[in-house]
Amino acid sequence: MEINVLIGGAAGQGVDTVAALLSKVLVRSGYGLCSHRDYMSRVRGGHNFSRLRIASKTPWCIGESADILVALNEETYTVHRSRLTEGSRVVYDPDSFSLPSEEERGIAVRLQGLAKESGSAVMANTVAVGAVLLLLGLNLTAAEELLEQMFAHKEGMVDKNITALKKGYSEASNHCSQCFSLPEKEAEGKRLFIDGSEVLGMSALASGCRFLSAYPMTPSTGIMNYLAGKQQYGVVVEQAEDEIAAINMILGASFAGVRSMTCTSGGGFALMVEGLSLAGMTETPVVIIMGMRPGPATGLPTRTEQGDLEFVMHGGHGEFPRAILSATHLEDAFYRLNKAFYLADRYQLPVIFLTDQNFADTACSIEPFDFQRLNYERYLVEQKDLVIPYWRYRITDDGISPRALPGQFPGEVVLADSDEHDEKGNIIEDAHTRRQMVEKRLRKQMGLASEMEEPVLYGHGEPDILLLGWGSTYGSLREAVDALEARGRKAASLHFSDLWPLPVKTVSQIIPSVRKSFCVENNATGQFASLLRREIGYEVDHKILKYDGRPFMVDEILQEVEKNV
């Protein structure tokens, strides 16, 4: 059993406030919750909405239908009425617009009027929260506590908002005492309610990242905003003048010994590729979070896509090793970004961490993180292992040279250059040294490949139907497998988090027994399917591709699978 709530309105009407307040109340009350923001690329106006899916356990993705539609304006009802079911309810303001005469699911609540009576029209969103809590059969205690916390430093606002909350609750009670029965509560205990951007910011901070330089670009800006608010922990956040400066700043910081990161999107990454190559040549550890959104150019700035896999694999000039990881779901992303820092330091190379708007703007209730699982090792050469004279690019069997920081060892020079160089770091032109240094750098690829984790197999151990995917499609694929198995299908998903070097053992083992395979991707050309074909020669039977800027719904995947089996 589950309840789906959709809150919609224009930018500036408080859609996010309603969603955030409701979400926190539900999570504190013990329910499993997943929510997602859908917003337009404009400051005011347009149509924005948030979806909440409430269940006993935290859902893996959002739902398509709307049991409760909170329409802050008429457009919301017009756009989303097709999501309503027979038993749905529509909370709307009768002073702003009217529902069609045949619509019998309306819950008229004077949002603006009650807000004004409470002290300010801007509290219409609080009135709406009170109405929804009534429909869900919840009391106001948790919401009142949250309002006290939110407005503790704004004189008079606590009482006004609580008044607005109660007025919305009371007016909705004129229609029903409780329109919906919530599912059984999840296990007791405190849980986080956190979105993808916050998870990545928290992981970076916990992983020892103390410098971030970036230029704001949706959907990665949330990471920068999170870290900018955590300066009490010693992190320095620099809003650079552009992405070229951003990546070069983190290169300098990393060279000096500070664990560093930047975050951007496709257009910004395009500007960063020269710096990426510089990291490859100087063997400087850096982490780049790349939040994918539809392109090319500005594309759909606030929408989602998985269209940059091939770009980040091949971005940069020349040949040098790199690792590419991706965010699949919130819990995994916290530990996987820590792995990105580990790989960068261990192998002295750039690591690209792929995410997207779907991941960044999805928030769920999850268990607290285990910080003991994080790796903090910097892999700097120690005095006992130091070979004098110190050579920054000393030739080694595994390609990893001993890394020292400038000034770490008195009398020893750390010399680096963007030109090809010898073991000492001096510029060279001769063919023999050039070949030696290229081969040294590429030898890291062998060790790097051994660090890549095999994809997660979920579902039947010997499936007839296999769904392949990567990144933020994890939740939709997992629920699609559950639905297929409920229909009597032998189905499984194989989901990749570590993308490059591509781990191929599990997929190579399972493919021979699969009757039908589907690669599910948020892009138009099947970039991951192409990578599979290139690396293991396997051609998937079908590609399920979506490139309209929206994340996959479970039903969309099921329809395509059923059509082709």
PDB file of N, CA, C and O in Angstrom, residues 93-139:
ATOM      1  N   ASP A  93      -7.840  26.154  -4.220  1.00  0.00           N
ATOM      2  CA  ASP A  93      -8.340  27.395  -3.614  1.00  0.00           C
ATOM      3  C   ASP A  93      -9.546  27.883  -4.421  1.00  0.00           C
ATOM      4  O   ASP A  93      -9.381  28.357  -5.560  1.00  0.00           O
ATOM      5  N   PRO A  94     -10.744  27.798  -3.876  1.00  0.00           N
ATOM      6  CA  PRO A  94     -11.943  28.202  -4.653  1.00  0.00           C
ATOM      7  C   PRO A  94     -11.975  29.688  -4.964  1.00  0.00           C
ATOM      8  O   PRO A  94     -12.715  30.115  -5.850  1.00  0.00           O
ATOM      9  N   ASP A  95     -11.182  30.469  -4.234  1.00  0.00           N
ATOM     10  CA  ASP A  95     -11.137  31.911  -4.523  1.00  0.00           C
ATOM     11  C   ASP A  95     -10.225  32.206  -5.718  1.00  0.00           C
ATOM     12  O   ASP A  95     -10.244  33.325  -6.246  1.00  0.00           O
ATOM     13  N   SER A  96      -9.426  31.245  -6.127  1.00  0.00           N
ATOM     14  CA  SER A  96      -8.506  31.451  -7.251  1.00  0.00           C
ATOM     15  C   SER A  96      -9.030  30.864  -8.552  1.00  0.00           C
ATOM     16  O   SER A  96      -8.864  31.445  -9.621  1.00  0.00           O
ATOM     17  N   PHE A  97      -9.631  29.703  -8.478  1.00  0.00           N
ATOM     18  CA  PHE A  97     -10.187  29.074  -9.692  1.00  0.00           C
ATOM     19  C   PHE A  97     -11.211  28.022  -9.276  1.00  0.00           C
ATOM     20  O   PHE A  97     -11.275  27.625  -8.102  1.00  0.00           O
ATOM     21  N   SER A  98     -11.976  27.575 -10.240  1.00  0.00           N
ATOM     22  CA  SER A  98     -13.003  26.557  -9.988  1.00  0.00           C
ATOM     23  C   SER A  98     -12.666  25.281 -10.733  1.00  0.00           C
ATOM     24  O   SER A  98     -12.101  25.332 -11.843  1.00  0.00           O
ATOM     25  N   LEU A  99     -13.009  24.168 -10.150  1.00  0.00           N
ATOM     26  CA  LEU A  99     -12.859  22.898 -10.856  1.00  0.00           C
ATOM     27  C   LEU A  99     -14.058  22.701 -11.777  1.00  0.00           C
ATOM     28  O   LEU A  99     -15.134  23.295 -11.556  1.00  0.00           O
ATOM     29  N   PRO A 100     -13.926  21.904 -12.816  1.00  0.00           N
ATOM     30  CA  PRO A 100     -15.072  21.626 -13.699  1.00  0.00           C
ATOM     31  C   PRO A 100     -16.245  21.062 -12.902  1.00  0.00           C
ATOM     32  O   PRO A 100     -16.062  20.391 -11.883  1.00  0.00           O
ATOM     33  N   SER A 101     -17.447  21.338 -13.371  1.00  0.00           N
ATOM     34  CA  SER A 101     -18.641  20.929 -12.621  1.00  0.00           C
ATOM     35  C   SER A 101     -18.704  19.418 -12.409  1.00  0.00           C
ATOM     36  O   SER A 101     -19.246  18.937 -11.408  1.00  0.00           O
ATOM     37  N   GLU A 102     -18.132  18.662 -13.350  1.00  0.00           N
ATOM     38  CA  GLU A 102     -18.187  17.205 -13.214  1.00  0.00           C
ATOM     39  C   GLU A 102     -17.122  16.646 -12.264  1.00  0.00           C
ATOM     40  O   GLU A 102     -17.164  15.469 -11.925  1.00  0.00           O
ATOM     41  N   GLU A 103     -16.218  17.510 -11.847  1.00  0.00           N
ATOM     42  CA  GLU A 103     -15.152  17.051 -10.943  1.00  0.00           C
ATOM     43  C   GLU A 103     -15.697  16.957  -9.509  1.00  0.00           C
ATOM     44  O   GLU A 103     -16.060  17.979  -8.908  1.00  0.00           O
ATOM     45  N   GLU A 104     -15.745  15.746  -8.981  1.00  0.00           N
ATOM     46  CA  GLU A 104     -16.323  15.528  -7.654  1.00  0.00           C
ATOM     47  C   GLU A 104     -15.267  15.227  -6.596  1.00  0.00           C
ATOM     48  O   GLU A 104     -15.597  14.839  -5.482  1.00  0.00           O
ATOM     49  N   ARG A 105     -14.005  15.388  -6.986  1.00  0.00           N
ATOM     50  CA  ARG A 105     -12.948  15.004  -6.036  1.00  0.00           C
ATOM     51  C   ARG A 105     -12.319  16.220  -5.349  1.00  0.00           C
ATOM     52  O   ARG A 105     -11.318  16.099  -4.665  1.00  0.00           O
ATOM     53  N   GLY A 106     -12.913  17.371  -5.543  1.00  0.00           N
ATOM     54  CA  GLY A 106     -12.302  18.592  -5.024  1.00  0.00           C
ATOM     55  C   GLY A 106     -12.412  18.751  -3.504  1.00  0.00           C
ATOM     56  O   GLY A 106     -13.411  18.378  -2.896  1.00  0.00           O
ATOM     57  N   ILE A 107     -11.375  19.289  -2.906  1.00  0.00           N
ATOM     58  CA  ILE A 107     -11.350  19.676  -1.489  1.00  0.00           C
ATOM     59  C   ILE A 107     -11.062  21.181  -1.472  1.00  0.00           C
ATOM     60  O   ILE A 107      -9.914  21.603  -1.595  1.00  0.00           O
ATOM     61  N   ALA A 108     -12.116  21.968  -1.396  1.00  0.00           N
ATOM     62  CA  ALA A 108     -11.963  23.427  -1.465  1.00  0.00           C
ATOM     63  C   ALA A 108     -11.425  23.969  -0.140  1.00  0.00           C
ATOM     64  O   ALA A 108     -12.057  23.801   0.911  1.00  0.00           O
ATOM     65  N   VAL A 109     -10.257  24.593  -0.196  1.00  0.00           N
ATOM     66  CA  VAL A 109      -9.647  25.202   0.987  1.00  0.00           C
ATOM     67  C   VAL A 109      -9.181  26.598   0.584  1.00  0.00           C
ATOM     68  O   VAL A 109      -8.392  26.739  -0.358  1.00  0.00           O
ATOM     69  N   ARG A 110      -9.634  27.594   1.259  1.00  0.00           N
ATOM     70  CA  ARG A 110      -9.285  28.975   0.896  1.00  0.00           C
ATOM     71  C   ARG A 110      -7.826  29.254   1.289  1.00  0.00           C
ATOM     72  O   ARG A 110      -7.571  29.830   2.348  1.00  0.00           O
ATOM     73  N   LEU A 111      -6.934  28.855   0.455  1.00  0.00           N
ATOM     74  CA  LEU A 111      -5.508  28.919   0.797  1.00  0.00           C
ATOM     75  C   LEU A 111      -5.063  30.364   1.038  1.00  0.00           C
ATOM     76  O   LEU A 111      -4.467  30.688   2.060  1.00  0.00           O
ATOM     77  N   GLN A 112      -5.340  31.217   0.089  1.00  0.00           N
ATOM     78  CA  GLN A 112      -4.930  32.621   0.218  1.00  0.00           C
ATOM     79  C   GLN A 112      -5.694  33.323   1.333  1.00  0.00           C
ATOM     80  O   GLN A 112      -5.119  34.055   2.146  1.00  0.00           O
ATOM     81  N   GLY A 113      -7.012  33.109   1.360  1.00  0.00           N
ATOM     82  CA  GLY A 113      -7.831  33.796   2.345  1.00  0.00           C
ATOM     83  C   GLY A 113      -7.456  33.423   3.770  1.00  0.00           C
ATOM     84  O   GLY A 113      -7.316  34.289   4.646  1.00  0.00           O
ATOM     85  N   LEU A 114      -7.264  32.140   4.029  1.00  0.00           N
ATOM     86  CA  LEU A 114      -6.904  31.695   5.376  1.00  0.00           C
ATOM     87  C   LEU A 114      -5.500  32.163   5.747  1.00  0.00           C
ATOM     88  O   LEU A 114      -5.222  32.465   6.918  1.00  0.00           O
ATOM     89  N   ALA A 115      -4.625  32.227   4.743  1.00  0.00           N
ATOM     90  CA  ALA A 115      -3.267  32.713   5.006  1.00  0.00           C
ATOM     91  C   ALA A 115      -3.297  34.178   5.412  1.00  0.00           C
ATOM     92  O   ALA A 115      -2.620  34.598   6.359  1.00  0.00           O
ATOM     93  N   LYS A 116      -4.097  34.968   4.717  1.00  0.00           N
ATOM     94  CA  LYS A 116      -4.213  36.383   5.074  1.00  0.00           C
ATOM     95  C   LYS A 116      -4.792  36.542   6.472  1.00  0.00           C
ATOM     96  O   LYS A 116      -4.348  37.391   7.248  1.00  0.00           O
ATOM     97  N   GLU A 117      -5.781  35.718   6.782  1.00  0.00           N
ATOM     98  CA  GLU A 117      -6.371  35.790   8.132  1.00  0.00           C
ATOM     99  C   GLU A 117      -5.335  35.431   9.206  1.00  0.00           C
ATOM    100  O   GLU A 117      -5.405  35.903  10.335  1.00  0.00           O
ATOM    101  N   SER A 118      -4.345  34.639   8.811  1.00  0.00           N
ATOM    102  CA  SER A 118      -3.313  34.219   9.767  1.00  0.00           C
ATOM    103  C   SER A 118      -2.183  35.229   9.873  1.00  0.00           C
ATOM    104  O   SER A 118      -1.347  35.125  10.779  1.00  0.00           O
ATOM    105  N   GLY A 119      -2.120  36.156   8.937  1.00  0.00           N
ATOM    106  CA  GLY A 119      -1.091  37.183   9.045  1.00  0.00           C
ATOM    107  C   GLY A 119      -0.405  37.553   7.761  1.00  0.00           C
ATOM    108  O   GLY A 119       0.145  38.636   7.642  1.00  0.00           O
ATOM    109  N   SER A 120      -0.396  36.641   6.753  1.00  0.00           N
ATOM    110  CA  SER A 120       0.272  36.952   5.494  1.00  0.00           C
ATOM    111  C   SER A 120      -0.150  35.973   4.405  1.00  0.00           C
ATOM    112  O   SER A 120      -0.230  34.757   4.651  1.00  0.00           O
ATOM    113  N   ALA A 121      -0.340  36.504   3.204  1.00  0.00           N
ATOM    114  CA  ALA A 121      -0.749  35.649   2.084  1.00  0.00           C
ATOM    115  C   ALA A 121       0.329  34.647   1.696  1.00  0.00           C
ATOM    116  O   ALA A 121       0.029  33.624   1.072  1.00  0.00           O
ATOM    117  N   VAL A 122       1.586  34.931   2.051  1.00  0.00           N
ATOM    118  CA  VAL A 122       2.664  34.016   1.654  1.00  0.00           C
ATOM    119  C   VAL A 122       2.568  32.679   2.387  1.00  0.00           C
ATOM    120  O   VAL A 122       3.257  31.723   2.026  1.00  0.00           O
ATOM    121  N   MET A 123       1.724  32.608   3.408  1.00  0.00           N
ATOM    122  CA  MET A 123       1.605  31.364   4.160  1.00  0.00           C
ATOM    123  C   MET A 123       0.537  30.437   3.587  1.00  0.00           C
ATOM    124  O   MET A 123       0.108  29.487   4.244  1.00  0.00           O
ATOM    125  N   ALA A 124       0.120  30.697   2.348  1.00  0.00           N
ATOM    126  CA  ALA A 124      -0.859  29.817   1.700  1.00  0.00           C
ATOM    127  C   ALA A 124      -0.319  28.391   1.620  1.00  0.00           C
ATOM    128  O   ALA A 124      -1.084  27.414   1.707  1.00  0.00           O
ATOM    129  N   ASN A 125       1.005  28.269   1.455  1.00  0.00           N
ATOM    130  CA  ASN A 125       1.566  26.915   1.394  1.00  0.00           C
ATOM    131  C   ASN A 125       1.434  26.194   2.739  1.00  0.00           C
ATOM    132  O   ASN A 125       1.213  24.991   2.796  1.00  0.00           O
ATOM    133  N   THR A 126       1.543  26.940   3.840  1.00  0.00           N
ATOM    134  CA  THR A 126       1.370  26.315   5.158  1.00  0.00           C
ATOM    135  C   THR A 126      -0.075  25.868   5.353  1.00  0.00           C
ATOM    136  O   THR A 126      -0.337  24.816   5.944  1.00  0.00           O
ATOM    137  N   VAL A 127      -1.004  26.666   4.852  1.00  0.00           N
ATOM    138  CA  VAL A 127      -2.416  26.279   4.906  1.00  0.00           C
ATOM    139  C   VAL A 127      -2.616  24.963   4.154  1.00  0.00           C
ATOM    140  O   VAL A 127      -3.313  24.053   4.621  1.00  0.00           O
ATOM    141  N   ALA A 128      -1.963  24.848   2.997  1.00  0.00           N
ATOM    142  CA  ALA A 128      -2.085  23.630   2.193  1.00  0.00           C
ATOM    143  C   ALA A 128      -1.527  22.413   2.931  1.00  0.00           C
ATOM    144  O   ALA A 128      -2.096  21.318   2.856  1.00  0.00           O
ATOM    145  N   VAL A 129      -0.439  22.603   3.646  1.00  0.00           N
ATOM    146  CA  VAL A 129       0.129  21.495   4.420  1.00  0.00           C
ATOM    147  C   VAL A 129      -0.878  21.014   5.468  1.00  0.00           C
ATOM    148  O   VAL A 129      -1.088  19.802   5.644  1.00  0.00           O
ATOM    149  N   GLY A 130      -1.506  21.958   6.150  1.00  0.00           N
ATOM    150  CA  GLY A 130      -2.506  21.577   7.142  1.00  0.00           C
ATOM    151  C   GLY A 130      -3.638  20.768   6.523  1.00  0.00           C
ATOM    152  O   GLY A 130      -4.092  19.765   7.096  1.00  0.00           O
ATOM    153  N   ALA A 131      -4.073  21.160   5.330  1.00  0.00           N
ATOM    154  CA  ALA A 131      -5.160  20.435   4.656  1.00  0.00           C
ATOM    155  C   ALA A 131      -4.732  19.009   4.305  1.00  0.00           C
ATOM    156  O   ALA A 131      -5.493  18.051   4.499  1.00  0.00           O
ATOM    157  N   VAL A 132      -3.523  18.859   3.801  1.00  0.00           N
ATOM    158  CA  VAL A 132      -3.062  17.515   3.408  1.00  0.00           C
ATOM    159  C   VAL A 132      -2.901  16.620   4.634  1.00  0.00           C
ATOM    160  O   VAL A 132      -3.237  15.424   4.603  1.00  0.00           O
ATOM    161  N   LEU A 133      -2.420  17.182   5.731  1.00  0.00           N
ATOM    162  CA  LEU A 133      -2.259  16.373   6.947  1.00  0.00           C
ATOM    163  C   LEU A 133      -3.618  15.856   7.425  1.00  0.00           C
ATOM    164  O   LEU A 133      -3.724  14.722   7.911  1.00  0.00           O
ATOM    165  N   LEU A 134      -4.641  16.673   7.259  1.00  0.00           N
ATOM    166  CA  LEU A 134      -5.984  16.214   7.625  1.00  0.00           C
ATOM    167  C   LEU A 134      -6.406  15.057   6.731  1.00  0.00           C
ATOM    168  O   LEU A 134      -6.923  14.036   7.200  1.00  0.00           O
ATOM    169  N   LEU A 135      -6.176  15.196   5.438  1.00  0.00           N
ATOM    170  CA  LEU A 135      -6.581  14.127   4.512  1.00  0.00           C
ATOM    171  C   LEU A 135      -5.870  12.821   4.818  1.00  0.00           C
ATOM    172  O   LEU A 135      -6.400  11.738   4.607  1.00  0.00           O
ATOM    173  N   LEU A 136      -4.617  12.937   5.304  1.00  0.00           N
ATOM    174  CA  LEU A 136      -3.837  11.741   5.607  1.00  0.00           C
ATOM    175  C   LEU A 136      -4.113  11.201   7.008  1.00  0.00           C
ATOM    176  O   LEU A 136      -3.568  10.157   7.384  1.00  0.00           O
ATOM    177  N   GLY A 137      -4.899  11.903   7.764  1.00  0.00           N
ATOM    178  CA  GLY A 137      -5.233  11.429   9.103  1.00  0.00           C
ATOM    179  C   GLY A 137      -4.132  11.625  10.119  1.00  0.00           C
ATOM    180  O   GLY A 137      -4.077  10.919  11.133  1.00  0.00           O
ATOM    181  N   LEU A 138      -3.235  12.570   9.868  1.00  0.00           N
ATOM    182  CA  LEU A 138      -2.138  12.840  10.808  1.00  0.00           C
ATOM    183  C   LEU A 138      -2.487  14.038  11.686  1.00  0.00           C
ATOM    184  O   LEU A 138      -3.199  14.949  11.244  1.00  0.00           O
ATOM    185  N   ASN A 139      -1.984  14.043  12.905  1.00  0.00           N
ATOM    186  CA  ASN A 139      -2.181  15.229  13.740  1.00  0.00           C
ATOM    187  C   ASN A 139      -1.127  16.283  13.397  1.00  0.00           C
ATOM    188  O   ASN A 139      -0.246  16.044  12.556  1.00  0.00           O
TER     189      ASN A 139
END
